[in-house]
Structure formats: C-alpha cells, structure tokens
Coordinates of C-alpha atoms in Angstrom, one line a residue:
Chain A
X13 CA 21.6 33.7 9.3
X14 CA 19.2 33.9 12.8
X15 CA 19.8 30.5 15.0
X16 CA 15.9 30.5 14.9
X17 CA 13.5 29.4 11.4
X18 CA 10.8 30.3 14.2
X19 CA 10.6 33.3 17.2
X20 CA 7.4 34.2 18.2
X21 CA 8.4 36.8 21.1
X22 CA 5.4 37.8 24.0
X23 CA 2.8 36.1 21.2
X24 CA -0.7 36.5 22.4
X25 CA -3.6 35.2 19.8
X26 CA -7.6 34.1 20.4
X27 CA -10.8 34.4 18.8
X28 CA -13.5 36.4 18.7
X29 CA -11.9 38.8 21.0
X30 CA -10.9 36.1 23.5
X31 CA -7.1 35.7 23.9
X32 CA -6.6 31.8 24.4
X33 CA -2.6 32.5 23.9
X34 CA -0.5 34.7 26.6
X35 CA 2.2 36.4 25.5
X36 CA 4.1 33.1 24.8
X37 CA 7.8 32.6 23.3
X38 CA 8.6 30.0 21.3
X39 CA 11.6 29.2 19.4
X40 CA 11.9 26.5 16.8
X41 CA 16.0 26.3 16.4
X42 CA 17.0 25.9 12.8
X43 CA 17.1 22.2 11.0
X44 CA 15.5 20.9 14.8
X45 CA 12.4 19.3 15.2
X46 CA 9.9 20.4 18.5
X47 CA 7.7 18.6 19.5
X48 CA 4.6 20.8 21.6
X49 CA 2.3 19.1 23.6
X50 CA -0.2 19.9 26.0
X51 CA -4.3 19.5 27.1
X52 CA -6.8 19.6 24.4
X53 CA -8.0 23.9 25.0
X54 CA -4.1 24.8 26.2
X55 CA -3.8 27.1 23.2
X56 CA -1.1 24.8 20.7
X57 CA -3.4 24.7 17.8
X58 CA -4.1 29.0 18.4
X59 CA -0.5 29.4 18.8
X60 CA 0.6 27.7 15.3
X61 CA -2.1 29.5 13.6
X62 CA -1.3 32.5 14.5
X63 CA 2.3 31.9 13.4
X64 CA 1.0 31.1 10.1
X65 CA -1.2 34.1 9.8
X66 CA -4.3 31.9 10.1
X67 CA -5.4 34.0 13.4
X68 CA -4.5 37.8 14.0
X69 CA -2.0 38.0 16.3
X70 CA -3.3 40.5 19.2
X71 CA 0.2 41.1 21.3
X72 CA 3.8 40.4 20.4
X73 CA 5.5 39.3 16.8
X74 CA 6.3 36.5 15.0
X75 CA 9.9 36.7 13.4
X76 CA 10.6 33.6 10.2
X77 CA 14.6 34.1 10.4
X78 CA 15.4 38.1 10.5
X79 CA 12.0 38.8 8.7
X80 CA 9.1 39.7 11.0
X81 CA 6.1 37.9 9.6
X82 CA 3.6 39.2 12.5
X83 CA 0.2 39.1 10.9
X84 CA 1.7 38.3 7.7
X85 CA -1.2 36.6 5.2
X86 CA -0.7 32.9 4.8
X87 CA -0.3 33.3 1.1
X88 CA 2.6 35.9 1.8
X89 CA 3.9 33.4 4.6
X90 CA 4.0 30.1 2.1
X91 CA 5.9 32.7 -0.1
X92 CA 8.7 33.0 2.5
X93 CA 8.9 29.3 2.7
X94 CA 6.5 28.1 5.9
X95 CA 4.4 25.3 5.3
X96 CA 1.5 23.9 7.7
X97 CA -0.6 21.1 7.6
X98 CA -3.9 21.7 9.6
X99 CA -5.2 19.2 11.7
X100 CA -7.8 16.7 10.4
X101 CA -6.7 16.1 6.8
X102 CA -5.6 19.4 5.1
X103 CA -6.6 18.3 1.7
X104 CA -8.9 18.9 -0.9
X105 CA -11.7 16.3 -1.0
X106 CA -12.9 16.6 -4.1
X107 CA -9.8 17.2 -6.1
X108 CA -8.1 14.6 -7.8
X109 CA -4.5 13.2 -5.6
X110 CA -2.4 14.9 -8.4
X111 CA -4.5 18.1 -8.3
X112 CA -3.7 18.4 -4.6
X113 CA 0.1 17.7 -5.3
X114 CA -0.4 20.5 -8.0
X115 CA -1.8 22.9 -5.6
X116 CA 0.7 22.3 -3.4
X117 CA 3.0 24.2 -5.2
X118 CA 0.7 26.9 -6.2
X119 CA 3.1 30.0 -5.3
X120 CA 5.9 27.6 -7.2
X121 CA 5.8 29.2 -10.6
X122 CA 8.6 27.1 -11.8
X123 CA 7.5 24.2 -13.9
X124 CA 10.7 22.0 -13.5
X125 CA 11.0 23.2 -9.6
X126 CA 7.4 21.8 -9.7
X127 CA 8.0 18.6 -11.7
X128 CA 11.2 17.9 -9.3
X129 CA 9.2 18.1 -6.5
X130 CA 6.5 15.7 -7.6
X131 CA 9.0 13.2 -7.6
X132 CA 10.5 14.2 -4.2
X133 CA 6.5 13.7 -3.2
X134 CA 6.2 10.2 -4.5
X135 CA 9.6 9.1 -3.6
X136 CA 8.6 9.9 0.2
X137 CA 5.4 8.9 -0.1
X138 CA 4.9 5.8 -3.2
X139 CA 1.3 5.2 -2.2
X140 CA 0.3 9.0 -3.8
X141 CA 2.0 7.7 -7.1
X142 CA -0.5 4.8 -7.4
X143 CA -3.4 6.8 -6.8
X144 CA -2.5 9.8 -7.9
X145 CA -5.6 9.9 -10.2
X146 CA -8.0 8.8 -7.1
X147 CA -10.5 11.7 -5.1
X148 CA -8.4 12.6 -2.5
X149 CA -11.7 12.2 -0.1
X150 CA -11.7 8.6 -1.1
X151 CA -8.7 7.7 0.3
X152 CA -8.2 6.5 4.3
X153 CA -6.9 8.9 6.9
X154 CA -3.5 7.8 6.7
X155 CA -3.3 8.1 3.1
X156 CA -4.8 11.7 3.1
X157 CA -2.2 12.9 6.0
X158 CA 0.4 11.7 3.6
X159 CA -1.1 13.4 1.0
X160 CA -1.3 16.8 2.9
X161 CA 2.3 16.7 3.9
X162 CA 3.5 15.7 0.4
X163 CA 1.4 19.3 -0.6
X164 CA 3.1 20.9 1.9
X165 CA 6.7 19.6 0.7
X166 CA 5.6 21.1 -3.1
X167 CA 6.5 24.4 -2.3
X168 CA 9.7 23.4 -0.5
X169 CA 9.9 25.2 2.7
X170 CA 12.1 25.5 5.2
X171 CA 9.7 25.9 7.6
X172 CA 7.3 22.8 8.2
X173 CA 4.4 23.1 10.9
X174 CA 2.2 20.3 11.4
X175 CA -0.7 20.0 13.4
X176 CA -1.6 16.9 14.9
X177 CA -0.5 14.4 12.4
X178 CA -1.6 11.2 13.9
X179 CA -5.0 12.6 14.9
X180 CA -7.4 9.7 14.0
X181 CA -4.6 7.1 12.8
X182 CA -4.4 3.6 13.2
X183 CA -0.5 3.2 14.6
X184 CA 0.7 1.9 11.6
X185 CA 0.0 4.9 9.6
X186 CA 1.3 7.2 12.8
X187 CA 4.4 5.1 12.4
X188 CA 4.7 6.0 8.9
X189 CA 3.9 9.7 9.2
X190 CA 6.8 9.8 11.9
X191 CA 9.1 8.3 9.8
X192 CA 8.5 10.4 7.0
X193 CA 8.5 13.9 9.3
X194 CA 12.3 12.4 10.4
X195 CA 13.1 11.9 6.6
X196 CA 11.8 15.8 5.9
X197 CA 14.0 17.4 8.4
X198 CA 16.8 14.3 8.1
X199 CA 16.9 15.0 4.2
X200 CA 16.4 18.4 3.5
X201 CA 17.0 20.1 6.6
X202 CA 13.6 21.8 7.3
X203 CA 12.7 23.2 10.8
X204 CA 9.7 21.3 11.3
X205 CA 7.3 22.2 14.7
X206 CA 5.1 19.5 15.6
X207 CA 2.5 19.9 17.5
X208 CA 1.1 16.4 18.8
X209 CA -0.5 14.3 21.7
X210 CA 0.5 10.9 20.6
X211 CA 3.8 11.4 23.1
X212 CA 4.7 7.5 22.3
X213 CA 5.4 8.0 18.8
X214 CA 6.1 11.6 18.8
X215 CA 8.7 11.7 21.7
X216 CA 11.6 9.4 19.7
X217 CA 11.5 11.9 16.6
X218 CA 11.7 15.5 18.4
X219 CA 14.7 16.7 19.1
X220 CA 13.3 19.3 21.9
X221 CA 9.8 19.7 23.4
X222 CA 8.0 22.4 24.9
X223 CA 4.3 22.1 26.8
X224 CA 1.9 24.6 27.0
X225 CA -0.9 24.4 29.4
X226 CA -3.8 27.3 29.6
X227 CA -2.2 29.5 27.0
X228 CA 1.2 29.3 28.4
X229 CA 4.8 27.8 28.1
X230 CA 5.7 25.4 31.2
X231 CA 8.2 23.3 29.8
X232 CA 10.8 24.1 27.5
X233 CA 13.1 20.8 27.4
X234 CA 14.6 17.3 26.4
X235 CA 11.6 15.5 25.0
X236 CA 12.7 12.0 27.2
X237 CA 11.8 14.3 30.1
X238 CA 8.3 14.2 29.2
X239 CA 8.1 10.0 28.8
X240 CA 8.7 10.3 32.8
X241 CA 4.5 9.9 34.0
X242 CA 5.0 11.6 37.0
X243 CA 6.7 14.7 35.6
X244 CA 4.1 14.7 32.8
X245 CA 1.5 14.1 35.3
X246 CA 3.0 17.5 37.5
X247 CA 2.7 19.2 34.2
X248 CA -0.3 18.4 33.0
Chain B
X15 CA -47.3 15.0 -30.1
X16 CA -46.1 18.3 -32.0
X17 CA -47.0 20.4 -29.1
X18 CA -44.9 18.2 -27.0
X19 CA -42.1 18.2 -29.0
X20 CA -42.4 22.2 -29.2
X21 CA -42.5 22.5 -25.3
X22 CA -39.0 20.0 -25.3
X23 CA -37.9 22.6 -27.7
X24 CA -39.0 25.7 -25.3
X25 CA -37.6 23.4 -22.3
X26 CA -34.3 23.7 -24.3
X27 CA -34.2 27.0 -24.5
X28 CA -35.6 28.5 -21.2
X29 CA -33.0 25.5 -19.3
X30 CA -29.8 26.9 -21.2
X31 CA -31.2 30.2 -20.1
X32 CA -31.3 28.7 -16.6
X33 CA -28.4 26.7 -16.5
X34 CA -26.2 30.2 -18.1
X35 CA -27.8 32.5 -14.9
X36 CA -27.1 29.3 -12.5
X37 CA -23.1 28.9 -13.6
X38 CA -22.1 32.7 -12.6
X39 CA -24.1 33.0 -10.1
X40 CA -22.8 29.5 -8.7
X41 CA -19.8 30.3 -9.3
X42 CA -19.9 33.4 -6.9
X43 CA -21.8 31.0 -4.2
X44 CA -19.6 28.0 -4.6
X45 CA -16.8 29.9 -4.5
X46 CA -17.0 32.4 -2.2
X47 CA -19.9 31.3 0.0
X48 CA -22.0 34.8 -1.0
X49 CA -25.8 34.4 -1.4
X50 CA -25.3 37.0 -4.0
X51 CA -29.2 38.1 -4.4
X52 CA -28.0 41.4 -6.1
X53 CA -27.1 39.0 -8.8
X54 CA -30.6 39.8 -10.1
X55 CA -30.7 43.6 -10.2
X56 CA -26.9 43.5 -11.5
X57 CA -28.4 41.2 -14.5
X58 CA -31.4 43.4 -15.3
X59 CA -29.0 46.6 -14.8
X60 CA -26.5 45.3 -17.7
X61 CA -29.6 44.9 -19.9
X62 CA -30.3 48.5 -19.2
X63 CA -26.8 49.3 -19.9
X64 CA -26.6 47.6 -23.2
X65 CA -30.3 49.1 -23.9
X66 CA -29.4 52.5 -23.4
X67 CA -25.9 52.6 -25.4
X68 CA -27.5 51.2 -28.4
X69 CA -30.9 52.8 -28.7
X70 CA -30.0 56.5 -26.7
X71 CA -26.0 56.7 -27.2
X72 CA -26.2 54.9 -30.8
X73 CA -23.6 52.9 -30.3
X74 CA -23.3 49.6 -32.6
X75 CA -24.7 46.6 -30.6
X76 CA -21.6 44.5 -29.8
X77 CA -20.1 48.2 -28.5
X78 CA -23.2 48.1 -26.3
X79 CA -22.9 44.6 -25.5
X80 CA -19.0 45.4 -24.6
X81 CA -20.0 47.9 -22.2
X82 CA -23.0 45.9 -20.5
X83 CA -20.1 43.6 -19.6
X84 CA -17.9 45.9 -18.4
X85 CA -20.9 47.5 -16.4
X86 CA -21.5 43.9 -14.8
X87 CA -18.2 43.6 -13.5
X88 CA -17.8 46.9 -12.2
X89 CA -20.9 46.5 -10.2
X90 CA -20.0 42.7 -9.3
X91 CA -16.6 44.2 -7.8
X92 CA -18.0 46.8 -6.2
X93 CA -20.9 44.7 -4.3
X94 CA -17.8 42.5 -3.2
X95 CA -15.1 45.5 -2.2
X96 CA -18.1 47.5 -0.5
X97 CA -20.9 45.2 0.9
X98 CA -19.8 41.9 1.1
X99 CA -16.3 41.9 2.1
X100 CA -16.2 44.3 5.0
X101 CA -18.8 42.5 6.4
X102 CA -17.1 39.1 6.1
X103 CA -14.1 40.4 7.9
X104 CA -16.3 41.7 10.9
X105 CA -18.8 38.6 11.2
X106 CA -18.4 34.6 10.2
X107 CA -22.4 34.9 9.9
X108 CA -23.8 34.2 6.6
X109 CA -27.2 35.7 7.6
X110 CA -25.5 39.2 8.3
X111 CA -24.1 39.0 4.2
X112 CA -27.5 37.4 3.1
X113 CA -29.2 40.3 4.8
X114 CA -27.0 42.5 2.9
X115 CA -27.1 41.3 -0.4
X116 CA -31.3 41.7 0.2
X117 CA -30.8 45.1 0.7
X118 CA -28.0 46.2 -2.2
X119 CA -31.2 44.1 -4.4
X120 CA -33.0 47.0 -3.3
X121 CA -30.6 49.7 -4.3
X122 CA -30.0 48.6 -7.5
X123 CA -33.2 47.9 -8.5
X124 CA -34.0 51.2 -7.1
X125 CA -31.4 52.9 -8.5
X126 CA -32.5 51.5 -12.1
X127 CA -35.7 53.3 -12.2
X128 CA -34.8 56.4 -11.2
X129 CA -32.0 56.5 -13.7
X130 CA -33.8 54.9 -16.9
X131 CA -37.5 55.1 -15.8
X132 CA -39.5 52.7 -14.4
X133 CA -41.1 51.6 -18.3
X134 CA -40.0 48.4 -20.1
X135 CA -36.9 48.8 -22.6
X136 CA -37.1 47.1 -26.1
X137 CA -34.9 47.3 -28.6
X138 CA -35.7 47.5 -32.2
X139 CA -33.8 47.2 -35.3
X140 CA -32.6 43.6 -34.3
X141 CA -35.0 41.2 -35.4
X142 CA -35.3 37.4 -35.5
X143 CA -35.4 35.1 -37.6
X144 CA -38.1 31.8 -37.5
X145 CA -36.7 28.5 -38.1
X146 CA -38.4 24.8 -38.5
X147 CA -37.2 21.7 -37.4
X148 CA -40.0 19.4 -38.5
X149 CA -43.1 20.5 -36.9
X150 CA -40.9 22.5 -34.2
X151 CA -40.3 26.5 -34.7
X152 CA -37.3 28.4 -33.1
X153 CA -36.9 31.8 -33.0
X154 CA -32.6 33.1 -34.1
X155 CA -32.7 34.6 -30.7
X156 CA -33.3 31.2 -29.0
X157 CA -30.6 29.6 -30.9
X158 CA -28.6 32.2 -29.5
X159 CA -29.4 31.3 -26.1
X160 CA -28.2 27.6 -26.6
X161 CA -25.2 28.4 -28.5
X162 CA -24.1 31.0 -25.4
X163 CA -24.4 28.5 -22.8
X164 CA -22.3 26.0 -24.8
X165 CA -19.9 29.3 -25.5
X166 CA -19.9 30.3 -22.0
X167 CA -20.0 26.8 -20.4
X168 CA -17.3 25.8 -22.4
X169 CA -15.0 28.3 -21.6
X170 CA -15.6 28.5 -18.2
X171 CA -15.2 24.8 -18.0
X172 CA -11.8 25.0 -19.8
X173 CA -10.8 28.1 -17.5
X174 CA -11.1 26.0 -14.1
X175 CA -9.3 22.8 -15.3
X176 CA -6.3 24.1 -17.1
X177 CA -5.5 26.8 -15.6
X178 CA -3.8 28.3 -12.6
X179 CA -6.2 30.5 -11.4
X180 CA -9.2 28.5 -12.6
X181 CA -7.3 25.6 -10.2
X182 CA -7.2 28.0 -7.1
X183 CA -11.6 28.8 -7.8
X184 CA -11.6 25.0 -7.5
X185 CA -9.4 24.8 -4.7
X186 CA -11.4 27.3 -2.9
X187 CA -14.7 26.2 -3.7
X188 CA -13.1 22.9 -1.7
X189 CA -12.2 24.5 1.2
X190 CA -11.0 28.1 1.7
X191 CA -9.1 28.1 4.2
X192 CA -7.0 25.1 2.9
X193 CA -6.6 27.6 -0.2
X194 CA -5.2 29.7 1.8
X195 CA -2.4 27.2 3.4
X196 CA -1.3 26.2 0.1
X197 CA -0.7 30.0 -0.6
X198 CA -3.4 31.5 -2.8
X199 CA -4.5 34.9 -2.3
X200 CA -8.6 33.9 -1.6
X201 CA -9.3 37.3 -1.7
X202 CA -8.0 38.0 -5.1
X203 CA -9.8 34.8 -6.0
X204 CA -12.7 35.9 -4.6
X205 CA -12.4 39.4 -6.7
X206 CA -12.1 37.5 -9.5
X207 CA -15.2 35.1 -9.3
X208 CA -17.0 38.0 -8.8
X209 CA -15.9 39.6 -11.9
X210 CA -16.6 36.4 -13.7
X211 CA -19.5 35.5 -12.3
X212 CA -21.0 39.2 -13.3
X213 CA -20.0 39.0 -16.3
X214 CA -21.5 35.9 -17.3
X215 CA -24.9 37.5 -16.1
X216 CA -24.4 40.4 -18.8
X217 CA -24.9 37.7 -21.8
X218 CA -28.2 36.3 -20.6
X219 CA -29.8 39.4 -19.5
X220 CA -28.9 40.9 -23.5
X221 CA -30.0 38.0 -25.1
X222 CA -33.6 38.5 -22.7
X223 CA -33.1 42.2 -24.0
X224 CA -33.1 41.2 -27.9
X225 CA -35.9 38.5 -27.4
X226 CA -38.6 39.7 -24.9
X227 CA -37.3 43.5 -22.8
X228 CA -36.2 44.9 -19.7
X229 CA -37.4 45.8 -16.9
X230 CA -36.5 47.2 -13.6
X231 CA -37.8 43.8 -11.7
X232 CA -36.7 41.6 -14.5
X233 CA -33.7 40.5 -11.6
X234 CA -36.1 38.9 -9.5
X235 CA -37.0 35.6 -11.6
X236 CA -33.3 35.9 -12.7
X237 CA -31.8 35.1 -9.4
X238 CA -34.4 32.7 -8.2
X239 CA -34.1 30.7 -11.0
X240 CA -30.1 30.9 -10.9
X241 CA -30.3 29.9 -7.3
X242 CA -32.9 27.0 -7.7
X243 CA -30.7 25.7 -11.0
X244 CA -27.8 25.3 -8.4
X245 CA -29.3 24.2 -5.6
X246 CA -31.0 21.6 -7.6
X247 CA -28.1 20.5 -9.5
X248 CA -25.6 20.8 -6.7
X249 CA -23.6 23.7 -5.1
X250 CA -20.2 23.4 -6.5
X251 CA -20.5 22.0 -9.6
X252 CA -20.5 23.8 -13.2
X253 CA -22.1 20.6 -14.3
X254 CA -24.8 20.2 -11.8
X255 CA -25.7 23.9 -12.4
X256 CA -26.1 23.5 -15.9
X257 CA -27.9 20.6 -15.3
X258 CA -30.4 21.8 -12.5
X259 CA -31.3 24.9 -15.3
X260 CA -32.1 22.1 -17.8
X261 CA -33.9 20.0 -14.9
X262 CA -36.3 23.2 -14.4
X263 CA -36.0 24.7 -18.4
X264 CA -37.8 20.9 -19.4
X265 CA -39.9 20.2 -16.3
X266 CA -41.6 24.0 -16.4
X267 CA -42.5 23.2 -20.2
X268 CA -43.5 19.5 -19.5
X269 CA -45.5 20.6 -17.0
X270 CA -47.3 23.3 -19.0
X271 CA -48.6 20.4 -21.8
X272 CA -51.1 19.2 -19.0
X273 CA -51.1 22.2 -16.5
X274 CA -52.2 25.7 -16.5
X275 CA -49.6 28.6 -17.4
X276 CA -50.5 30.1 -14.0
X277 CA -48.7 27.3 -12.4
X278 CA -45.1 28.1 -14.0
X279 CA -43.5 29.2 -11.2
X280 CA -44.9 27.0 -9.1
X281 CA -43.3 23.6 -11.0
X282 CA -39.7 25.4 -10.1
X283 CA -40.5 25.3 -6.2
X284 CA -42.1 21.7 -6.4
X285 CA -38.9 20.6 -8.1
X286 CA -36.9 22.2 -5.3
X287 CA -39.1 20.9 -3.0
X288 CA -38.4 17.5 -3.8
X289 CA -35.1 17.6 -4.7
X290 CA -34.5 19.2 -0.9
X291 CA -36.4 16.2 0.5
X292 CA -35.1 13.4 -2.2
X293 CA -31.2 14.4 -2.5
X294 CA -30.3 17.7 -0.5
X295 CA -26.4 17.4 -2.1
X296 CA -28.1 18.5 -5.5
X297 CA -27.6 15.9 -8.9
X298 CA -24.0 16.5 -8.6
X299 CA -23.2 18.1 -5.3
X300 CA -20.3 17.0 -3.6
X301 CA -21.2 15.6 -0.1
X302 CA -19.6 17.7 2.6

C-alpha cells in the first residue's frame, strides 16, 4: 500500500490554454487531513480539479495510491474511490434531499451498501433525515454543504476533497462542517484534502498544511505555523 | 357554442401534438444544453422513412413504424457523435453548436429531397375513422395523437423517476458538471437523451404521416413549435413541456373562433412573447 491516497508529481493544469498551476507536488499522506490555503487566483481550486479530472491536466500526473489517475474522467475517478465537493453548494437544487443522497451513490450498485450508507449520512448529519423530502435549493447554505458532503460520503471513498466548505457560512454552520470533516477522517479513516481560507476554524482540524501562491507550493508544513500573522503575512 | 367546443377539441389535439414534439426535444435541451434545430428535419426524415418502407418496400405498417424509430435514433446519435459533440469539447460557446445545428437542418432537409423527391408523401390504405362526441367530431387518427402523448408521456415520466439512468437525465438536467462529481458518465447520458429524444420525434411525425403527409419542410413548424412548447412551459420540465404544447394547441384554436386562419402562426409568437416578458422561467421552469 503507497504512504500517499494523493501524489500529484510536476502537476501543471489551466484553462483555456492558460496554465494557472506550475508543475506543483502535492502529497495528501494516507488517513491525514491537509489543509491548502492560499490568495483567491493562487491556483488551489485548479489544482483539485485537475486531480479529480474536472480540468485536463497539461504537465505531470496524478497518482490515487499505485494507480495513476492523470486525466482520468471523474466518473472513472469516483469509481476508484475519490470524492470532491465543489465549492458553492455541490448539490442538486431541484432534487429532492433524498434524491441527492441517492445520487450520491450512483456508481454504488449495491442496494444494501447503499441503504447502509444512508444511515451513515443521517447519523453524521440528523438535520438531512428531517428533511430529507425538502428541495435541496430550499434549504440554507449550511444545510446544503451538509448535504453535499453526506453525497460525497454515499459512495464511500477513501479519498475526500473538499473545496471551500465554509464558503458563505455563518460560524456556526463552519463549526459543524469542521466537526463533521474530523468525524470522516476520525471514523473511517478517509484522506480528506481541504482546501480552505477560513484559517481560524480550519487550522485546529488539519493535521498538515501546504500554501500555494501564483500557481505554486511555498509552504509545505505544521498547520500552527500558519496561525503565526507575520509568517502568514511573509507568505502571502 | 358548437364551433367553440370543436376548436377545444382541435386545441386538444394539435397541443398533445405540441406538447409530444416539446418533451423529446426538451429533453435533448434540458438535458444536454443542445439547441437541437435538426430536431425538425430528423422528424420529417422518420416520416419519410416510415412512408417509404410501407408504400415502396411493402413492409406491414408497425414494421415501417419500427424502422422510422430506429432511423430517428440513428440520426439523433449521429448529429450528437459528429456535430454536436466535437464541437462541445473545442468551444464552451452555445452559439458555435446553435450555428451548427442550423446547418445539419440544412443537410438533412437537403438530403431528403434528393433521396425521396421534393413531392409530398401520403399514405393510403390506412384510413380513419369519424367519431361524435355531442356536437364535436374527431377523426381515429386524432385520438391517436392524445393517446401517444399519454403513452409516451407516461413512460417517459416513469423512466426519469424510477430509474437509475432516468435519475442521472435529471441529475444532469440540474447541473452537469455536479453529475459528473457524483460519478455519472454525462456523455453516455447525453447519448442516451439523444437516442430518446429522437425517438420520441418518430411517433409524432407518423402519426402527421397517417393524418395529413410529408414533406421535406414539414421539420420546420415541428421544431418551432417543440421549442416554443418548452420555452413556454419551462426548460427542464416534462410537465411544463407538455403543458406549454397544450398552452399553444388551445390558444392557436381559441384564437381562430374570432381571428383569421392567416394569423395561426402568429398566436404561437404572441404567446411566447408574453410569456418572455410575464414569466421568463416558463409555467414550470425551475429558477436558476
């Protein structure tokens, strides 16, 4: 078994041509959580993409354990067991709570796996139980974040990216989502990558940290490094 | 009073006629983001299809019918796998597909007159039979044309919510690229749309064949109405398409008790018109 869920070697990804990420490498160690931060434009939402086959990767590879999984298609990546929840609320607005929870599980074929893994869902998150029956646009920010991290839990991975999961939260519901990304990785074990800005809550759940700033690594370190201003102000 | 009735009656039929062109060819749209003009000449080219294997080839009608469908999705797939797609995975634009699908309009319809002739196809040996309701007449053929769109409908309606695949249309009809992080294949799903979508067009277009004929420009009012039935009832919804074909199918008639026939088409742009300026999401479009 590789030390690494995660090894993106020399990656380099953009759009339209443009290369926003520079041959970066990035190594999420099994079971941790790592926390990346950096300037809105410094290429963390490109480089998690890419990863999860969301953007073609233009230089270097992207290895999930010993498989390489380089321009693999998302469908083929959530397959392999990598999840990713998109920033903004990576649900589906005018699908039923339970209909999303379904979905989540889509390449699950299993019917008990499935039904196990509801329960799982609502036993980490209680609030999708009671409105499980409720438009999943209807529901606040907070509740819809839980919601798209409950869908990524329904086809089990071992891999969990999230993007920005406190984007647009009031605390208490950043507070919860913390919690419950500590209870993912605490209870099952899952590599989880987080990429995130809100450094107050984020900083006591990673276990490592990494900034990148203009499409490149800088820091690669102790996350209680980065609650230091002046360092964070040097590397920002 | 009877003449009203009888233009309800003709608003019935011409709006399941509307609402059954609207549901595949929302279905494509909704689905897959495609303003699939070719729609059009694809319908009018499986009415061909079904005219020529019964009448030239002889072949018993639902054998005819059997192939029209099959002709529909072949040529569904193969706008999708050789216009549209390729040019999705070089340009986000939708005008540079909507350009396209102008000009594969062209080709087909083109290609339909130099194959079968440029004259109007009938077919004969089928005939209908007059029923009335009261002081109301309709015409077996126009029963037909209810009964599909409640055949169709259903099905299609019973596809999406019970079953896996009919999930992932709806989930990518949401947002695709969400579809995609959950793990479905959006291109396979996209494939498929197209082959249903297509070959919901074949049952319309031979049920046009049996009551009034084909011709090569017949695709024209077919996918202007199947557009306007969706963008009227809301782009998205199998309800709101069905319901925006009705909406037109009993407005069109209405409007015909006090206004001339010349201004047919016209009452399906004012409807659009106002519907654009009164509720752009459609009756039951989902606000995005």
């Amino acid at each position: 078994m590789s030390d690494f869920a995660i090894e993106a070697r020399g990656l380099s990804a953009g759009y339209a041509g443009k290369t926003v990420v520079h041959s970066v490498d990035l190594k999420l160690k099994t079971g941790e959580i790592l926390l990346m931060v950096g300037h809105n434009g410094a290429g963390k939402t490109t480089s998690v993409r890419a990863i999860c086959g969301l953007l073609p990767v233009t230089g270097g590879s992207v290895h999930k354990g010993a498989r390489d999984i380089t321009n693999a298609t998302p469908a083929s990546n959530v397959g392999a067991g990598l999840a990713f929840v998109p920033q903004g609320h990576g649900v589906f607005g005018s699908l039923t709570v339970m209909q999303n929870i379904v979905l989540g599980a889509f390449v699950e074929r299993d019917a008990a796996k499935q039904e196990e893994r509801i329960e799982t869902v609502f036993e980490l998150f209680p609030i999708l139980k009671e409105r499980q029956k409720q438009i999943a646009g209807t529901m606040s920010g907070g509740q819809q974040q839980m919601l798209a991290i409950g869908m990524a839990m329904m086809h089990g991975p071992d891999v969990l990216i999230l993007d920005e999961p406190s984007i647009g939260l009031a605390p208490k519901f950043v507070e919860r989502v913390m919690q419950s990304i500590t209870a993912i990785n605490a209870r099952f074990g899952t590599s989880i990558l987080m990429v995130e800005q809100n450094l107050k809550y984020a900083i006591p759940v990673a276990q490592r940290a990494v900034v990148m700033k203009t499409g490149s690594i800088i820091f690669d370190g102790d996350p209680n490094e980065l609650t230091d201003k002046v360092k964070l102000m040097e590397l920002f | 009073m009877d003449l009203l009735l009888q233009l309800m009656m003709n608003g019935l039929v011409n709006g399941s006629h509307y609402a059954l062109l609207g549901i595949g060819f929302g279905l494509i749209f909704a689905t897959t983001k495609l303003v699939h003009f070719a729609y059009g000449p694809i319908y009018a080219a499986t009415a061909y299809v079904c005219w020529y294997s019964f009448m030239q080839l002889g072949l018993p009608f639902w054998a005819a019918f059997g192939l029209c469908v099959i002709a529909a999705i072949v040529l569904g797939l193969l706008s999708y796998l050789i216009v549209y797609r390729p040019l999705q995975s070089r340009s986000d634009s939708g005008l540079v597909t909507l350009i396209a699908s102008l000009g594969l309009y062209t080709v087909i319809e083109n290609l339909l007159g130099v194959i079968f002739g440029t004259g109007v196809k009938s077919v004969q040996g089928i005939d209908s039979d007059v029923f009335f309701l009261g002081p109301v007449f309709v015409t077996s053929f126009q029963l037909m044309q209810i009964a599909a769109l409640i055949l169709v409908g259903g099905a299609l309606a019973l596809f999406l919510r019970f079953t896996r695949y009919g999930q992932a249309i709806m989930a990518m009809t949401d947002n695709a690229e969400m579809a995609q992080i959950v793990g479905i294949d959006t291109r396979f799903v996209a494939l498929l749309v197209f082959a249903i979508g297509s070959a919901i067009a074949a049952v319309p277009a031979v049920l046009i064949l049996l009551k009034d004929s084909a011709g090569t420009h017949m695709g024209f009012s077919a996918v202007f109405l199947a557009f306007l039935s969706v963008v009227v009832g809301g782009i998205g919804s199998l309800r709101g398409a069905v319901a925006g074909g009705f909406l037109i199918g009993f407005v069109e008639s209405a409007g015909l008790w006090q206004i001339s026939t010349d201004w047919q088409s016209s009452i399906a742009f004012i409807i659009l018109f106002l519907m654009l300026m009164l509720r752009p999401d459609g009756l039951f479009g989902v606000k995005r």
